[in-house]
Amino acid sequence: MSADTPAGDGPNAALIEDPFGPLRSKNYLMLLVLTGLFGVVISAGAYGFLEAVSHLQSALYTDLPKALGFHRPPPWWPLPLLAVAGLLVALTVRFLPGNGGHQPAEGLKTRGTTTSAELPGVLLAAVASLALGAVVGPEAPLIALGGGSAVYVFRLLGPDSEATSRAMVGAAGSFAAISALLGSPLLGAFLLMEASGLGGPMLGIVLLPGLLASGIGSLVFTGLGSWAGVKGVTLVIPHLPHTGRPDIAQFGWALAIGVAMALLGTGIRSLALRLQRRVNRRRMVLTPALGLVVAALAIAYAEGTGKGASDVLFSGQSALPHLLLHAGSYSAGALILLLVCKGLAYCLSLSAFRGGPIFPAMFLGAASGIVVSHLPGLPFVTGAAMGMGAMSVAMLKLPLTSVLLATLLLGSDGVDVMPLVIVAVVVCHITVSWLTPPSGRPLHPGRKK
């Protein structure tokens, strides 16, 4: 606005004077009804996507080896699968519109709606990455697919719709899809609210359709009345040991874990971004090659510890409950090897494959907290929660979402441990900001700009 423009003039003057005016408009009410319907369809589609990926993982890593006569998957089994994954992702990125979705080494991007022409490439790159073992999560493809699909159908219904309406419908589709993954409409709302950078008087106007869509979509899983619904996704891990009340020693560990996860997360992201530039120049060669390295890391961990290669492969969403519930079966040496192999596999996958950064970060944070719990003064569940929150904010830079993600896993005990998670998240977030220059490109820990 120029100095000569009156404060009451301009395109947003009415909104400034009455920020809740759109809530009383007929068009907005119709938009709410439509996004509620979209919530049901897109949540069901997101559930189908997650189930399909899970079944493909099981078919490729369990059923196929048995069909070929192996009693169990041989140690070399991940090598051809991840090479194929790399080739498929490279072909998708090179020949289909949309770059296969956003590059996960750059964080969780939610701005801009995926076009209808880009949807097939996002879907194919995500399925190839997730089902064949790359260390990325499903959240970023779900956000892109949910928002893009909603806008595509909305434009078919109303070709002359306004850009603002399309943006709200796209946000609603993303809400519904991500809530199907996280098992909570409110957690999905926090995630997209922070990631999109929305604010000001438009915040509630834009987010309300998305919150409605995710809430109605959740009914697909929870059911209504006597209808039991579908077996939905929940992040809560039952039967974990009670955490107890925080004390001074645990507060000190929260400070240390916050700094440590900032260094680890910044190092992973910095190396991933450096590798990404090289992969983008020679994608057809380097993506399959990095897939082979990810497989080799999983094999090295499995052979060195006797544990399953799946601890290193995949997003970690399914392996995280097993890690927490059976933490006592992991020696300190096995956990350190897991951190090294999973961390490197995560870094390589971020640079070359397509997916999201959330669940591998949570898994690494949990494993780090369990390692630290071998030292005095820290219960392993509390350490895992602090590690998950801190590592999540190191990779996402979304502090509210990171606190919620870490504490939701603990159910009722999450309330007791939340203050410590907040301390670890805040310390990590501030440390990362010191390690990251204004350009957004992470510095090497300890290196001056």
mmCIF file of C-alpha atoms in Angstrom, residues 57-229:
data_model
loop_
_atom_site.group_PDB
_atom_site.id
_atom_site.type_symbol
_atom_site.label_atom_id
_atom_site.label_comp_id
_atom_site.label_asym_id
_atom_site.label_seq_id
_atom_site.Cartn_x
_atom_site.Cartn_y
_atom_site.Cartn_z
ATOM 1 C CA GLN A 57 5.832 -53.730 1.053
ATOM 2 C CA SER A 58 4.647 -57.040 2.481
ATOM 3 C CA ALA A 59 4.298 -58.616 -0.963
ATOM 4 C CA LEU A 60 7.762 -57.550 -2.125
ATOM 5 C CA TYR A 61 9.714 -58.173 1.075
ATOM 6 C CA THR A 62 7.834 -61.188 2.519
ATOM 7 C CA ASP A 63 5.568 -62.960 0.028
ATOM 8 C CA LEU A 64 7.801 -62.782 -3.063
ATOM 9 C CA PRO A 65 10.877 -64.379 -1.413
ATOM 10 C CA LYS A 66 8.684 -67.224 -0.130
ATOM 11 C CA ALA A 67 7.175 -67.714 -3.588
ATOM 12 C CA LEU A 68 10.703 -68.022 -4.997
ATOM 13 C CA GLY A 69 11.579 -70.765 -2.509
ATOM 14 C CA PHE A 70 13.398 -68.772 0.187
ATOM 15 C CA HIS A 71 12.516 -69.610 3.791
ATOM 16 C CA ARG A 72 13.075 -65.942 4.589
ATOM 17 C CA PRO A 73 14.363 -62.985 2.530
ATOM 18 C CA PRO A 74 18.095 -63.450 1.819
ATOM 19 C CA PRO A 75 20.418 -60.696 3.059
ATOM 20 C CA TRP A 76 20.913 -59.294 -0.464
ATOM 21 C CA TRP A 77 17.169 -58.992 -1.128
ATOM 22 C CA PRO A 78 16.871 -55.166 -0.711
ATOM 23 C CA LEU A 79 19.565 -54.533 -3.368
ATOM 24 C CA PRO A 80 17.526 -55.228 -6.533
ATOM 25 C CA LEU A 81 14.348 -53.722 -5.076
ATOM 26 C CA LEU A 82 15.944 -50.393 -4.202
ATOM 27 C CA ALA A 83 17.796 -50.297 -7.527
ATOM 28 C CA VAL A 84 14.430 -50.717 -9.258
ATOM 29 C CA ALA A 85 12.967 -48.043 -6.977
ATOM 30 C CA GLY A 86 15.703 -45.637 -7.990
ATOM 31 C CA LEU A 87 15.195 -46.364 -11.677
ATOM 32 C CA LEU A 88 11.410 -45.906 -11.450
ATOM 33 C CA VAL A 89 11.727 -42.623 -9.562
ATOM 34 C CA ALA A 90 14.332 -41.346 -12.015
ATOM 35 C CA LEU A 91 12.145 -42.222 -15.003
ATOM 36 C CA THR A 92 9.101 -40.622 -13.382
ATOM 37 C CA VAL A 93 10.935 -37.408 -12.547
ATOM 38 C CA ARG A 94 12.474 -37.174 -16.008
ATOM 39 C CA PHE A 95 9.503 -38.004 -18.218
ATOM 40 C CA LEU A 96 6.347 -37.033 -16.280
ATOM 41 C CA PRO A 97 5.282 -33.487 -15.335
ATOM 42 C CA GLY A 98 5.743 -32.237 -11.790
ATOM 43 C CA ASN A 99 9.226 -33.515 -10.885
ATOM 44 C CA GLY A 100 7.605 -36.450 -9.047
ATOM 45 C CA GLY A 101 6.544 -34.068 -6.281
ATOM 46 C CA HIS A 102 8.664 -31.850 -4.071
ATOM 47 C CA GLN A 103 12.194 -32.890 -3.126
ATOM 48 C CA PRO A 104 12.095 -33.989 0.530
ATOM 49 C CA ALA A 105 15.588 -32.735 1.351
ATOM 50 C CA GLU A 106 14.104 -29.230 1.123
ATOM 51 C CA GLY A 107 11.676 -29.906 3.983
ATOM 52 C CA LEU A 108 7.907 -30.251 4.026
ATOM 53 C CA LYS A 109 6.476 -27.952 1.363
ATOM 54 C CA THR A 110 2.733 -27.296 1.255
ATOM 55 C CA ARG A 111 2.444 -24.129 -0.815
ATOM 56 C CA GLY A 112 0.994 -24.393 -4.281
ATOM 57 C CA THR A 113 -1.512 -26.984 -5.406
ATOM 58 C CA THR A 114 -0.479 -29.985 -7.486
ATOM 59 C CA THR A 115 -2.021 -29.772 -10.949
ATOM 60 C CA SER A 116 -3.975 -32.608 -12.535
ATOM 61 C CA ALA A 117 -1.124 -33.232 -15.002
ATOM 62 C CA GLU A 118 1.323 -33.646 -12.097
ATOM 63 C CA LEU A 119 -0.792 -36.087 -10.040
ATOM 64 C CA PRO A 120 0.288 -39.297 -11.876
ATOM 65 C CA GLY A 121 3.978 -38.481 -11.448
ATOM 66 C CA VAL A 122 3.572 -37.716 -7.747
ATOM 67 C CA LEU A 123 1.665 -40.972 -7.231
ATOM 68 C CA LEU A 124 4.113 -43.173 -9.148
ATOM 69 C CA ALA A 125 7.237 -41.671 -7.552
ATOM 70 C CA ALA A 126 5.706 -41.992 -4.081
ATOM 71 C CA VAL A 127 4.629 -45.611 -4.523
ATOM 72 C CA ALA A 128 8.017 -46.604 -5.962
ATOM 73 C CA SER A 129 9.866 -44.904 -3.102
ATOM 74 C CA LEU A 130 7.651 -46.059 -0.243
ATOM 75 C CA ALA A 131 6.846 -49.608 -1.338
ATOM 76 C CA LEU A 132 10.360 -50.574 -2.384
ATOM 77 C CA GLY A 133 12.132 -49.437 0.765
ATOM 78 C CA ALA A 134 13.381 -45.841 0.487
ATOM 79 C CA VAL A 135 13.686 -44.094 3.858
ATOM 80 C CA VAL A 136 10.994 -41.451 3.368
ATOM 81 C CA GLY A 137 7.475 -41.022 4.744
ATOM 82 C CA PRO A 138 4.080 -40.805 3.031
ATOM 83 C CA GLU A 139 2.967 -37.416 4.346
ATOM 84 C CA ALA A 140 4.251 -35.165 1.544
ATOM 85 C CA PRO A 141 2.732 -37.240 -1.304
ATOM 86 C CA LEU A 142 -0.560 -37.440 0.604
ATOM 87 C CA ILE A 143 -0.667 -33.647 0.988
ATOM 88 C CA ALA A 144 0.049 -33.166 -2.721
ATOM 89 C CA LEU A 145 -2.366 -35.861 -3.900
ATOM 90 C CA GLY A 146 -5.169 -34.812 -1.557
ATOM 91 C CA GLY A 147 -4.978 -31.135 -2.456
ATOM 92 C CA GLY A 148 -4.473 -31.708 -6.175
ATOM 93 C CA SER A 149 -7.334 -34.211 -6.444
ATOM 94 C CA ALA A 150 -9.742 -31.917 -4.578
ATOM 95 C CA VAL A 151 -8.937 -28.947 -6.816
ATOM 96 C CA TYR A 152 -9.227 -31.082 -9.964
ATOM 97 C CA VAL A 153 -12.754 -32.237 -9.059
ATOM 98 C CA PHE A 154 -13.719 -28.745 -7.885
ATOM 99 C CA ARG A 155 -12.700 -27.250 -11.222
ATOM 100 C CA LEU A 156 -14.748 -29.876 -13.040
ATOM 101 C CA LEU A 157 -17.778 -28.863 -10.974
ATOM 102 C CA GLY A 158 -17.133 -25.132 -11.281
ATOM 103 C CA PRO A 159 -14.800 -24.170 -14.133
ATOM 104 C CA ASP A 160 -15.244 -20.456 -13.353
ATOM 105 C CA SER A 161 -14.475 -20.747 -9.644
ATOM 106 C CA GLU A 162 -12.316 -18.096 -7.995
ATOM 107 C CA ALA A 163 -8.679 -18.699 -7.168
ATOM 108 C CA THR A 164 -9.379 -18.131 -3.451
ATOM 109 C CA SER A 165 -12.049 -20.824 -3.439
ATOM 110 C CA ARG A 166 -9.749 -23.245 -5.247
ATOM 111 C CA ALA A 167 -7.012 -22.558 -2.706
ATOM 112 C CA MET A 168 -9.365 -23.337 0.190
ATOM 113 C CA VAL A 169 -10.584 -26.522 -1.504
ATOM 114 C CA GLY A 170 -6.974 -27.593 -2.104
ATOM 115 C CA ALA A 171 -6.145 -26.946 1.558
ATOM 116 C CA ALA A 172 -9.206 -28.977 2.586
ATOM 117 C CA GLY A 173 -8.091 -31.900 0.435
ATOM 118 C CA SER A 174 -4.628 -31.799 1.967
ATOM 119 C CA PHE A 175 -6.140 -31.649 5.470
ATOM 120 C CA ALA A 176 -8.313 -34.693 4.865
ATOM 121 C CA ALA A 177 -5.442 -36.718 3.398
ATOM 122 C CA ILE A 178 -2.879 -35.926 6.093
ATOM 123 C CA SER A 179 -5.414 -36.484 8.895
ATOM 124 C CA ALA A 180 -6.000 -39.988 7.559
ATOM 125 C CA LEU A 181 -2.272 -40.617 8.083
ATOM 126 C CA LEU A 182 -1.821 -38.927 11.457
ATOM 127 C CA GLY A 183 -5.097 -40.223 12.903
ATOM 128 C CA SER A 184 -6.042 -36.785 14.252
ATOM 129 C CA PRO A 185 -7.804 -33.865 12.530
ATOM 130 C CA LEU A 186 -6.301 -31.416 15.031
ATOM 131 C CA LEU A 187 -2.758 -32.682 14.510
ATOM 132 C CA GLY A 188 -3.239 -32.415 10.744
ATOM 133 C CA ALA A 189 -4.531 -28.870 11.199
ATOM 134 C CA PHE A 190 -1.495 -27.863 13.261
ATOM 135 C CA LEU A 191 0.873 -29.404 10.729
ATOM 136 C CA LEU A 192 -0.579 -27.634 7.698
ATOM 137 C CA MET A 193 -1.142 -24.381 9.583
ATOM 138 C CA GLU A 194 2.523 -24.156 10.524
ATOM 139 C CA ALA A 195 3.865 -25.503 7.239
ATOM 140 C CA SER A 196 1.784 -23.170 5.065
ATOM 141 C CA GLY A 197 2.672 -20.047 7.049
ATOM 142 C CA LEU A 198 -0.930 -18.868 7.103
ATOM 143 C CA GLY A 199 -1.745 -16.007 9.437
ATOM 144 C CA GLY A 200 -3.715 -12.837 10.012
ATOM 145 C CA PRO A 201 -7.486 -12.501 9.682
ATOM 146 C CA MET A 202 -7.592 -15.030 6.829
ATOM 147 C CA LEU A 203 -6.296 -17.867 9.026
ATOM 148 C CA GLY A 204 -9.639 -19.096 10.303
ATOM 149 C CA ILE A 205 -11.394 -18.486 6.995
ATOM 150 C CA VAL A 206 -8.965 -20.643 5.021
ATOM 151 C CA LEU A 207 -8.482 -23.358 7.637
ATOM 152 C CA LEU A 208 -12.134 -23.881 8.572
ATOM 153 C CA PRO A 209 -13.067 -25.849 5.398
ATOM 154 C CA GLY A 210 -9.981 -27.997 5.862
ATOM 155 C CA LEU A 211 -10.791 -28.673 9.502
ATOM 156 C CA LEU A 212 -14.337 -29.642 8.518
ATOM 157 C CA ALA A 213 -13.087 -31.912 5.721
ATOM 158 C CA SER A 214 -10.609 -33.668 7.995
ATOM 159 C CA GLY A 215 -13.174 -34.055 10.771
ATOM 160 C CA ILE A 216 -15.844 -35.531 8.506
ATOM 161 C CA GLY A 217 -13.242 -37.654 6.750
ATOM 162 C CA SER A 218 -12.196 -39.097 10.101
ATOM 163 C CA LEU A 219 -15.690 -40.523 10.467
ATOM 164 C CA VAL A 220 -14.742 -42.939 7.697
ATOM 165 C CA PHE A 221 -12.386 -44.524 10.215
ATOM 166 C CA THR A 222 -14.103 -44.009 13.571
ATOM 167 C CA GLY A 223 -17.604 -44.891 12.361
ATOM 168 C CA LEU A 224 -21.023 -43.600 13.364
ATOM 169 C CA GLY A 225 -23.317 -45.237 15.913
ATOM 170 C CA SER A 226 -23.470 -48.989 15.385
ATOM 171 C CA TRP A 227 -21.324 -48.736 12.258
ATOM 172 C CA ALA A 228 -17.802 -49.633 13.349
ATOM 173 C CA GLY A 229 -16.037 -47.778 10.552
#
